[in-house]
XYZ file of C-alpha atoms in Angstrom:
651
model
C 161.374 -72.881 153.366
C 164.003 -70.407 151.878
C 165.660 -67.692 153.957
C 163.686 -65.067 151.796
C 160.364 -66.852 152.488
C 161.220 -66.912 156.341
C 162.173 -63.205 156.360
C 159.094 -62.334 154.458
C 156.718 -64.165 156.551
C 158.082 -62.858 159.840
C 157.870 -59.202 158.355
C 154.191 -59.793 157.489
C 153.450 -61.087 160.958
C 154.834 -57.853 162.349
C 152.899 -55.740 160.014
C 150.673 -54.264 162.655
C 153.664 -52.240 164.104
C 154.329 -50.408 160.925
C 151.138 -50.529 159.082
C 150.327 -47.479 156.918
C 146.692 -48.156 157.424
C 147.246 -47.982 161.249
C 149.098 -44.830 161.111
C 146.748 -43.185 158.605
C 143.743 -44.101 161.013
C 145.611 -42.605 163.910
C 146.231 -39.414 161.928
C 142.548 -39.088 161.098
C 141.532 -39.493 164.707
C 143.639 -36.736 166.050
C 146.893 -35.840 168.141
C 146.242 -38.104 170.977
C 145.913 -41.085 168.437
C 149.064 -40.046 166.910
C 150.855 -40.030 170.188
C 149.286 -43.550 170.829
C 150.737 -44.616 167.404
C 154.050 -43.416 168.336
C 154.111 -45.322 171.600
C 153.033 -48.334 169.690
C 156.025 -48.110 167.377
C 158.378 -48.386 170.449
C 156.554 -51.097 172.070
C 157.449 -54.744 171.456
C 154.059 -56.476 170.273
C 154.061 -60.240 171.498
C 154.315 -62.585 168.448
C 151.290 -64.849 167.582
C 151.881 -68.129 169.303
C 149.919 -71.322 170.237
C 149.051 -71.596 173.876
C 150.721 -74.288 175.841
C 147.485 -75.652 177.054
C 146.494 -76.330 173.438
C 149.379 -78.554 172.735
C 148.967 -80.237 176.215
C 145.485 -80.893 175.775
C 145.913 -82.473 172.443
C 148.564 -84.771 173.781
C 146.364 -86.187 176.615
C 145.118 -89.760 176.344
C 141.464 -90.611 175.854
C 139.563 -91.066 179.085
C 136.026 -92.465 178.301
C 133.283 -92.756 180.685
C 132.962 -96.048 182.651
C 130.057 -97.652 184.453
C 132.252 -98.097 187.599
C 132.638 -95.573 190.296
C 130.253 -92.414 189.555
C 128.972 -94.215 186.418
C 128.638 -92.846 182.990
C 126.769 -89.575 182.244
C 124.114 -89.645 179.444
C 126.748 -87.671 177.429
C 129.468 -90.225 178.092
C 127.206 -93.207 177.141
C 126.427 -91.272 173.780
C 130.016 -90.595 173.252
C 131.088 -94.132 173.678
C 128.510 -95.237 171.191
C 130.066 -92.549 168.765
C 133.445 -94.166 169.375
C 132.274 -97.524 168.535
C 130.675 -96.367 165.440
C 133.948 -94.847 164.382
C 132.626 -91.233 164.195
C 135.470 -89.574 162.227
C 135.634 -86.167 163.916
C 133.752 -83.440 165.859
C 133.885 -79.867 164.564
C 132.291 -77.431 167.212
C 132.570 -74.263 169.131
C 132.342 -74.213 172.888
C 128.691 -74.802 173.970
C 126.768 -78.011 174.574
C 129.687 -78.525 176.953
C 128.705 -81.895 178.556
C 128.332 -83.695 175.138
C 131.435 -82.125 173.336
C 133.711 -82.760 176.294
C 132.457 -86.214 176.498
C 133.126 -87.028 172.848
C 136.667 -85.459 173.102
C 137.425 -87.491 176.259
C 136.330 -90.820 174.447
C 138.990 -90.113 171.738
C 136.957 -88.786 168.981
C 139.154 -86.523 166.969
C 137.822 -82.978 167.883
C 138.268 -79.428 166.511
C 137.308 -76.228 168.054
C 136.874 -73.089 166.170
C 135.402 -69.608 165.890
C 132.025 -69.831 164.518
C 129.417 -72.722 164.756
C 128.347 -72.166 161.106
C 131.764 -72.425 159.713
C 132.634 -75.425 161.979
C 129.569 -77.188 160.649
C 130.967 -76.448 157.031
C 134.229 -78.005 158.283
C 132.542 -81.243 159.272
C 130.621 -81.146 155.973
C 133.799 -80.840 154.053
C 135.759 -83.582 155.897
C 132.784 -85.943 154.960
C 132.787 -84.937 151.322
C 136.429 -85.768 151.141
C 136.125 -89.169 152.942
C 132.509 -90.250 152.836
C 132.583 -90.647 156.513
C 130.086 -89.755 159.222
C 131.193 -86.368 160.962
C 129.689 -84.473 163.669
C 129.086 -80.807 164.533
C 127.835 -79.221 167.691
C 126.401 -75.876 168.929
C 124.889 -74.600 172.198
C 121.082 -74.135 172.755
C 119.932 -71.130 170.683
C 122.394 -68.818 168.895
C 125.036 -71.658 168.314
C 122.422 -73.949 166.900
C 120.832 -71.382 164.655
C 124.199 -70.177 163.523
C 124.516 -73.736 161.808
C 121.297 -73.648 159.801
C 122.658 -72.464 156.478
C 125.444 -75.130 156.460
C 123.118 -77.770 157.717
C 120.919 -77.063 154.576
C 124.061 -77.140 152.494
C 125.003 -80.601 153.917
C 121.505 -81.749 153.358
C 121.626 -80.864 149.634
C 124.849 -82.783 149.371
C 123.361 -85.657 151.123
C 126.346 -85.500 153.740
C 126.050 -87.977 156.678
C 126.475 -85.150 159.179
C 125.480 -85.678 162.851
C 124.178 -82.271 164.220
C 124.309 -82.052 168.036
C 123.088 -79.262 170.313
C 122.233 -78.824 173.791
C 118.917 -77.650 174.790
C 116.819 -76.287 177.708
C 116.133 -78.325 180.747
C 112.934 -80.356 180.425
C 111.987 -78.870 183.656
C 111.858 -75.550 182.060
C 109.627 -76.455 179.257
C 107.441 -73.570 178.080
C 108.838 -71.187 180.721
C 111.740 -69.314 178.843
C 113.921 -70.335 181.727
C 117.352 -68.674 181.722
C 118.630 -67.822 178.213
C 119.252 -69.161 174.685
C 116.200 -71.507 174.774
C 114.627 -72.536 171.427
C 112.615 -75.357 170.252
C 115.047 -77.019 167.651
C 113.508 -79.923 165.801
C 110.972 -77.827 163.843
C 113.802 -75.460 162.606
C 115.575 -78.321 160.945
C 112.496 -79.652 159.184
C 113.190 -80.160 155.414
C 116.943 -79.990 155.934
C 117.646 -83.224 157.671
C 116.978 -87.091 157.250
C 116.121 -87.764 160.818
C 115.770 -85.726 164.051
C 114.895 -86.233 167.806
C 114.820 -84.205 171.010
C 115.954 -86.589 173.738
C 113.530 -86.361 176.574
C 114.107 -89.682 178.591
C 117.597 -90.243 179.878
C 117.281 -93.996 179.818
C 116.922 -93.935 176.153
C 119.983 -91.984 175.172
C 121.814 -95.050 173.737
C 118.766 -96.124 171.905
C 118.332 -92.798 170.132
C 122.078 -92.630 169.442
C 121.468 -95.903 167.701
C 118.690 -94.619 165.687
C 120.731 -91.750 164.538
C 123.623 -93.986 163.229
C 121.079 -96.122 161.752
C 119.977 -93.360 159.667
C 123.468 -91.953 158.955
C 124.908 -95.285 157.672
C 121.857 -96.825 155.905
C 120.213 -95.827 152.619
C 120.751 -92.365 151.066
C 122.713 -90.262 153.713
C 121.690 -87.179 155.209
C 122.060 -84.854 158.310
C 120.622 -86.327 161.649
C 119.793 -83.747 164.431
C 119.707 -84.601 168.099
C 119.347 -82.252 170.790
C 120.200 -82.942 174.508
C 118.173 -81.391 177.394
C 120.413 -81.219 180.512
C 118.501 -84.071 182.189
C 119.615 -86.467 179.608
C 123.079 -85.354 179.125
C 123.921 -85.117 182.766
C 121.996 -88.318 183.960
C 124.247 -90.937 185.628
C 124.206 -94.725 184.884
C 126.114 -97.486 186.927
C 124.876 -100.407 185.071
C 124.049 -101.003 181.413
C 120.751 -102.394 182.591
C 119.648 -99.107 183.422
C 119.506 -98.121 179.612
C 116.952 -99.252 177.189
C 118.156 -101.125 174.126
C 121.885 -100.991 175.081
C 123.007 -103.264 172.336
C 126.215 -103.400 170.256
C 125.826 -101.796 166.764
C 125.750 -105.442 165.061
C 122.153 -105.652 166.777
C 120.714 -102.281 166.074
C 121.676 -101.993 162.327
C 122.887 -104.033 159.466
C 125.724 -103.771 156.921
C 123.447 -105.506 154.362
C 122.760 -103.845 151.092
C 120.260 -104.151 148.375
C 121.488 -106.564 145.642
C 120.234 -106.099 141.974
C 118.037 -108.586 140.685
C 119.807 -110.769 137.877
C 116.867 -110.225 135.557
C 117.186 -106.481 135.815
C 120.942 -106.448 135.248
C 120.247 -108.684 132.303
C 117.888 -106.014 130.825
C 120.431 -103.358 131.518
C 123.222 -105.223 129.783
C 120.690 -105.505 126.779
C 119.995 -101.777 126.625
C 123.656 -100.961 126.784
C 124.578 -103.418 124.137
C 121.819 -101.948 121.833
C 123.055 -98.307 122.453
C 125.576 -96.802 120.197
C 126.636 -94.000 122.561
C 125.866 -95.056 126.160
C 126.725 -92.849 129.065
C 127.044 -93.488 132.888
C 126.312 -90.456 135.117
C 128.032 -91.507 138.357
C 126.664 -89.384 141.151
C 127.394 -89.275 144.822
C 126.327 -92.633 145.609
C 129.105 -94.187 143.746
C 131.518 -92.151 146.104
C 129.869 -92.967 149.101
C 129.753 -96.646 148.282
C 133.298 -96.524 147.034
C 132.364 -97.964 143.757
C 134.960 -96.185 141.644
C 136.990 -99.296 140.635
C 133.960 -101.051 139.445
C 132.772 -97.854 137.580
C 136.161 -97.861 135.718
C 136.089 -101.601 134.913
C 132.603 -101.358 133.523
C 133.132 -98.168 131.375
C 136.437 -99.713 129.886
C 135.079 -103.113 129.168
C 132.298 -101.724 126.987
C 133.552 -98.237 125.697
C 130.735 -96.478 127.977
C 131.217 -92.777 128.493
C 131.261 -91.442 131.996
C 130.241 -88.206 133.552
C 130.381 -87.504 137.442
C 128.095 -85.503 139.340
C 127.891 -84.468 142.985
C 129.677 -82.423 145.852
C 132.733 -84.676 145.567
C 134.241 -85.255 141.925
C 136.925 -87.507 140.707
C 135.078 -91.035 141.044
C 136.165 -91.197 137.420
C 139.300 -89.386 136.183
C 138.740 -86.291 134.123
C 141.719 -87.109 132.034
C 140.290 -90.618 131.021
C 139.625 -91.136 127.210
C 135.971 -92.041 128.163
C 135.202 -89.038 130.471
C 132.940 -86.531 129.221
C 133.403 -83.847 131.983
C 135.347 -81.734 129.538
C 133.445 -82.689 126.526
C 129.987 -80.988 126.761
C 129.670 -81.043 123.073
C 129.127 -84.763 122.795
C 126.372 -84.951 125.491
C 123.530 -84.551 122.965
C 124.842 -87.570 121.030
C 124.343 -89.993 124.010
C 121.353 -92.398 123.295
C 121.342 -94.057 126.682
C 121.918 -92.641 130.105
C 122.488 -94.955 133.129
C 122.052 -92.953 136.391
C 124.087 -94.604 139.272
C 123.907 -92.899 142.692
C 122.417 -89.930 141.329
C 120.887 -88.670 144.833
C 119.872 -85.256 143.440
C 118.010 -86.190 140.443
C 117.639 -83.456 137.593
C 114.605 -82.963 135.426
C 114.781 -83.441 131.718
C 116.187 -80.254 130.226
C 118.538 -79.625 133.167
C 120.867 -81.965 131.556
C 122.409 -81.357 128.071
C 120.915 -84.608 126.676
C 118.622 -85.342 123.767
C 114.850 -85.413 124.786
C 114.445 -88.890 123.408
C 117.267 -90.613 125.404
C 116.576 -93.735 127.166
C 117.372 -93.888 130.858
C 118.247 -96.425 133.494
C 118.426 -95.411 137.067
C 120.085 -97.325 139.954
C 118.999 -96.206 143.398
C 119.041 -97.853 146.931
C 115.554 -96.504 147.741
C 112.664 -97.836 145.544
C 110.298 -94.885 146.294
C 112.615 -92.603 144.495
C 112.927 -94.353 141.154
C 110.870 -92.510 138.522
C 111.009 -89.107 140.333
C 111.922 -86.263 137.807
C 113.183 -88.391 135.015
C 110.982 -91.040 133.136
C 112.658 -94.261 133.133
C 113.140 -97.263 130.797
C 114.425 -99.261 133.612
C 114.615 -98.667 137.342
C 116.963 -100.840 139.400
C 116.685 -101.035 143.407
C 120.370 -101.788 144.319
C 123.549 -100.628 146.287
C 125.630 -98.716 143.664
C 128.754 -100.563 144.133
C 127.223 -103.848 143.883
C 125.360 -103.085 140.785
C 128.550 -101.831 139.008
C 130.465 -104.844 140.022
C 127.701 -107.051 138.728
C 127.406 -105.092 135.618
C 131.117 -105.237 135.022
C 131.128 -108.993 135.359
C 127.973 -109.496 133.117
C 128.755 -106.855 130.385
C 130.372 -108.346 127.113
C 133.320 -106.511 125.780
C 132.563 -104.096 123.132
C 134.635 -101.333 121.298
C 132.566 -98.118 120.371
C 135.200 -96.441 118.149
C 132.956 -93.664 116.676
C 131.598 -92.880 120.254
C 135.435 -92.505 121.571
C 136.295 -90.542 118.480
C 133.461 -88.109 119.207
C 134.272 -87.653 122.741
C 137.982 -86.843 121.973
C 136.931 -84.308 119.238
C 134.598 -82.778 121.898
C 137.398 -82.493 124.313
C 139.595 -80.878 121.816
C 136.901 -78.423 120.952
C 136.342 -77.510 124.569
C 139.845 -77.171 125.300
C 140.177 -74.654 122.481
C 137.290 -72.586 123.801
C 138.993 -72.626 127.313
C 142.327 -71.370 125.742
C 140.462 -68.577 123.938
C 138.991 -67.602 127.200
C 142.215 -67.677 128.967
C 143.758 -65.573 126.125
C 141.137 -62.971 126.572
C 141.682 -63.029 130.364
C 145.361 -62.376 129.859
C 144.699 -59.483 127.630
C 141.997 -58.104 130.128
C 144.588 -58.497 132.951
C 147.189 -56.745 130.954
C 144.606 -53.817 129.862
C 143.299 -53.176 133.406
C 146.116 -54.010 135.655
C 143.793 -56.416 137.551
C 143.408 -60.164 137.516
C 140.755 -61.768 135.357
C 139.142 -64.962 136.976
C 140.019 -67.081 133.982
C 143.699 -66.400 134.684
C 143.423 -67.446 138.190
C 141.651 -70.533 137.416
C 143.778 -71.833 134.524
C 146.967 -70.772 136.310
C 145.990 -72.642 139.577
C 145.524 -75.876 137.645
C 148.476 -75.254 135.621
C 150.599 -74.879 138.854
C 149.324 -78.228 140.326
C 149.752 -79.959 136.932
C 153.429 -78.755 136.452
C 154.819 -77.426 139.676
C 153.198 -79.333 142.639
C 154.994 -82.406 143.975
C 151.899 -84.596 143.054
C 149.114 -83.099 140.768
C 146.611 -85.430 142.560
C 147.593 -84.793 146.089
C 146.102 -81.380 146.591
C 142.335 -81.517 146.925
C 140.843 -78.311 145.505
C 137.801 -76.646 146.270
C 135.919 -74.304 143.759
C 133.545 -71.650 145.335
C 132.143 -68.216 144.823
C 129.968 -67.146 142.034
C 132.055 -65.601 139.315
C 135.359 -67.293 140.665
C 133.454 -70.718 141.097
C 131.959 -70.799 137.563
C 135.280 -69.758 135.999
C 137.278 -72.144 138.377
C 135.121 -75.289 137.605
C 136.134 -74.888 133.908
C 139.748 -75.326 134.407
C 139.929 -77.449 137.579
C 140.541 -81.210 137.132
C 139.759 -84.199 139.399
C 141.704 -87.504 138.751
C 141.128 -89.639 141.743
C 138.068 -89.860 144.349
C 137.525 -86.718 146.261
C 140.133 -84.713 144.203
C 137.914 -81.659 143.955
C 135.162 -80.434 146.219
C 132.066 -78.159 144.919
C 131.265 -76.312 148.213
C 128.162 -74.587 146.559
C 126.683 -77.884 145.205
C 123.016 -77.624 144.718
C 122.238 -75.348 147.643
C 124.142 -72.457 146.249
C 125.663 -71.309 149.626
C 128.960 -69.548 148.990
C 129.976 -68.759 152.447
C 131.122 -72.302 153.549
C 133.912 -72.481 150.811
C 136.876 -71.633 152.887
C 135.919 -73.514 156.230
C 134.680 -76.456 154.213
C 138.197 -76.851 152.609
C 139.715 -76.628 155.973
C 137.727 -79.708 156.924
C 138.833 -81.416 153.794
C 142.480 -80.543 154.951
C 141.901 -82.096 158.373
C 140.846 -85.432 156.364
C 144.036 -85.120 154.150
C 146.253 -84.718 157.141
C 144.970 -87.746 158.677
C 144.849 -89.707 155.572
C 141.144 -90.934 156.007
C 139.461 -92.949 153.260
C 140.413 -92.003 149.794
C 142.758 -89.348 151.078
C 145.120 -91.999 152.501
C 148.503 -91.739 151.090
C 148.359 -88.025 150.557
C 149.000 -87.220 154.271
C 150.715 -83.745 154.606
C 149.512 -82.270 151.393
C 147.958 -78.853 151.369
C 144.390 -78.112 150.258
C 143.413 -75.375 147.967
C 140.388 -73.239 147.943
C 139.265 -70.638 145.208
C 136.771 -68.428 146.646
C 135.128 -64.961 146.543
C 135.476 -61.795 148.567
C 131.825 -62.222 149.415
C 132.107 -65.798 150.394
C 135.322 -65.414 152.258
C 133.788 -63.111 154.763
C 131.728 -66.069 156.289
C 134.658 -68.065 157.372
C 137.794 -65.877 157.301
C 138.446 -66.236 161.112
C 138.751 -69.952 160.843
C 142.298 -69.347 159.420
C 142.994 -69.336 163.208
C 141.454 -72.777 163.542
C 143.630 -73.963 160.663
C 146.701 -72.624 162.178
C 145.854 -74.050 165.583
C 145.638 -77.568 164.363
C 148.246 -77.392 161.631
C 145.876 -77.666 158.655
C 147.974 -76.139 155.600
C 145.464 -74.448 153.502
C 145.944 -72.152 150.477
C 142.983 -69.790 149.972
C 142.764 -67.793 146.619
C 140.383 -64.835 147.075
C 138.761 -63.379 143.917
C 138.558 -59.690 145.224
C 136.186 -57.889 142.661
C 134.977 -55.356 145.349
C 131.340 -56.629 144.910
C 128.830 -59.403 145.050
C 129.276 -61.297 141.774
C 125.375 -60.822 141.190
C 125.832 -57.023 140.855
C 124.418 -57.029 137.264
C 121.140 -57.449 138.673
C 121.198 -53.902 140.011
C 122.539 -52.256 136.680
C 119.165 -51.154 135.539
C 117.512 -50.597 138.888
C 117.543 -47.131 140.542
C 119.149 -46.708 143.896
C 119.909 -50.362 144.076
C 123.583 -50.692 143.121
C 125.064 -49.678 146.485
C 123.601 -52.850 148.172
C 125.785 -55.093 145.996
C 129.134 -53.122 146.478
C 132.001 -53.326 149.008
C 134.706 -50.812 149.573
C 137.216 -51.121 146.690
C 140.868 -52.719 147.120
C 140.092 -54.288 150.552
C 143.289 -56.005 152.086
C 141.979 -59.350 152.941
C 145.830 -60.461 152.935
C 146.374 -58.192 155.888
C 143.408 -59.530 157.758
C 144.880 -63.121 157.243
C 148.342 -61.884 158.419
C 146.690 -60.479 161.627
C 145.303 -64.209 162.352
C 148.771 -65.659 161.978
C 148.643 -66.757 158.195
C 150.808 -65.616 155.259
C 148.992 -62.980 153.289
C 149.790 -62.303 149.471
C 148.474 -59.307 147.408
C 148.683 -59.783 143.734
C 147.224 -57.818 140.704
C 149.128 -59.355 137.901
C 149.607 -62.968 136.445
C 153.057 -62.954 137.164
C 152.603 -61.849 140.795
C 149.779 -64.513 141.211
C 152.101 -67.410 140.128
C 154.987 -66.271 142.274
C 152.586 -66.009 145.363
C 150.982 -69.359 144.715
C 154.303 -71.002 144.456
C 155.462 -69.451 147.691
C 152.178 -70.393 149.503
C 152.598 -73.910 148.310
C 156.092 -74.104 149.781
C 155.046 -72.583 153.224
C 152.017 -75.061 153.447
C 154.047 -78.161 152.304
C 157.083 -77.450 154.439
C 155.964 -75.416 157.387
C 152.181 -76.082 157.723
C 151.569 -72.441 157.239
C 148.375 -71.424 155.682
C 148.138 -68.570 153.205
C 145.554 -66.176 151.712
C 146.300 -64.955 148.281
C 144.250 -61.589 147.689
C 143.678 -61.378 143.857
C 142.575 -57.859 142.964
C 140.125 -57.625 140.354
C 137.188 -55.430 139.272
C 133.550 -56.234 139.123
C 133.039 -55.336 135.400
C 134.863 -58.894 134.624
C 131.466 -60.599 135.412
C 129.771 -58.495 132.470
C 129.550 -60.127 129.219
C 128.987 -56.667 127.618
C 132.099 -55.215 129.011
C 134.491 -58.075 129.128
C 133.079 -61.016 126.793
C 132.335 -63.737 127.688
C 131.444 -62.603 131.185
C 130.184 -65.402 133.353
C 127.458 -68.021 132.802
C 126.179 -71.295 134.238
C 128.031 -74.407 132.954
C 126.656 -77.213 131.209
C 125.575 -80.261 132.996
C 126.800 -82.711 133.693
C 130.437 -81.300 133.311
C 133.425 -80.032 134.812
C 131.964 -76.749 135.985
C 128.499 -77.581 137.045
C 127.313 -76.710 140.577
C 124.208 -78.629 140.657
C 122.801 -82.215 140.327
């Protein structure tokens, strides 16, 4: 970090002593407040720092529970099972104390934050970036219910998320004894794969096994366990006191469905007969790490590829066969092969010819044929199918198809360049940043000024910011790009989710190996940022270098819905020109305030250096105006992006 950067960061961290906002507020409050403000100006305010107990605690060795001596508590039995299952991380707030303390003591990497909801999003983000099982936890009532939106978002993304919560004592059932009591399992109906309230202490290991069998088999999804005190605090001095106390090799299997050779032969025949075949590689290809087999299959027979899902990059966007930036060619495809498409669209939701033939490969037979009529359904593990297809498929060149893809890419890039040109004009005319400028210049920085264009994982969130951002952002390796709003449409998780991604990058887990130390970058909105801003404290606490770009347009992005409705607009508006950068500074982060393209690019470069060199997180407050969303005022406005494609937020 340069001397100028160091001095600038220190001055920003001391902003509270000299803030014009603080003095102005004191003046409005009266003479006594002015005197207080004057006293504050002469008082040395302690600098923000990490507590000694934090670093000491993180350095302590694991101390898992043992049957010897006092014996293992139910929480420790469960924690040891999670350790054997290689649970990748726990993201929580204090609450459910017995369980979270046992998990941390057992050696599970644990992160404690400011809000159960945003910590749930961090756990989801870690999993979306790695494919690994993560856990989140909350206390009985308010902690658990604070997680609901983000449990639902994880469910839509098919994230293998272990949701843990404490609960009332069984002895207090139906008595509303003490506080925070709530019957949890019905609340998560419809947003989980499996759930269980544990009521028999002896079965704590058995139900932990049930949980991981669901988390690591078939189509993943959230699993919700809640622990009454009688279960988590029970003591066991001998394994024989527990039911089904087996090693994981005896309660679940690593076996996967293998495609029937006859089905693969039929798939090969359909692909050979097609002139313009296309593979849609969904989240299952990422979960099963099938990206190498996918690339081998596509290149062997000139098959186009589009990716879908909350984690992008299983096939490089810059590959000659990738259609993510070539929406103009999608209607020409005459065969689509859905592989690992967990969230299945209906015909019409994808930009395909209604007469297109379809193959779908899925690990669960019951889902084949749902939503989309099939010419061939194959029950198989995604990676195993792609490996077998790559072996069986004859080599074939499809020159006209490849040429059409290239032409569609060029046409789409011309369109993006035109919108960027308009964005520059609008930014110059108004003195505020247009979202197309933010999106394009962010990717341009990663392509040309970052140390490694593929090292930085980007998350594209918000409404206006997300739909513009997705058009310009590119993913060229697995989990190189995260779509926080995928399918469920929640914009609040953006910022916290990317902090969870950052934890995965710092540790080099799964496809993030080799990129340790790289920052993560999140484009989000002023509306979405409000849900998880305070987790900047968590990012700094754990040394997670994040860069958050906030599109500050003073309003909810859906404000046009109030344009012709009397007495409604006020519900969609915020105060104008709010200083989110100063809020970030108060949490110990670097804050940047920008209104022009030049200021933005300078701030982005500075934030990247601080993240890379000092592990300092930054928030860049990009001041805009709500009218940029309007196609009437500033064409083209904002609209949903074609699916499947680079800017899609669903399926």
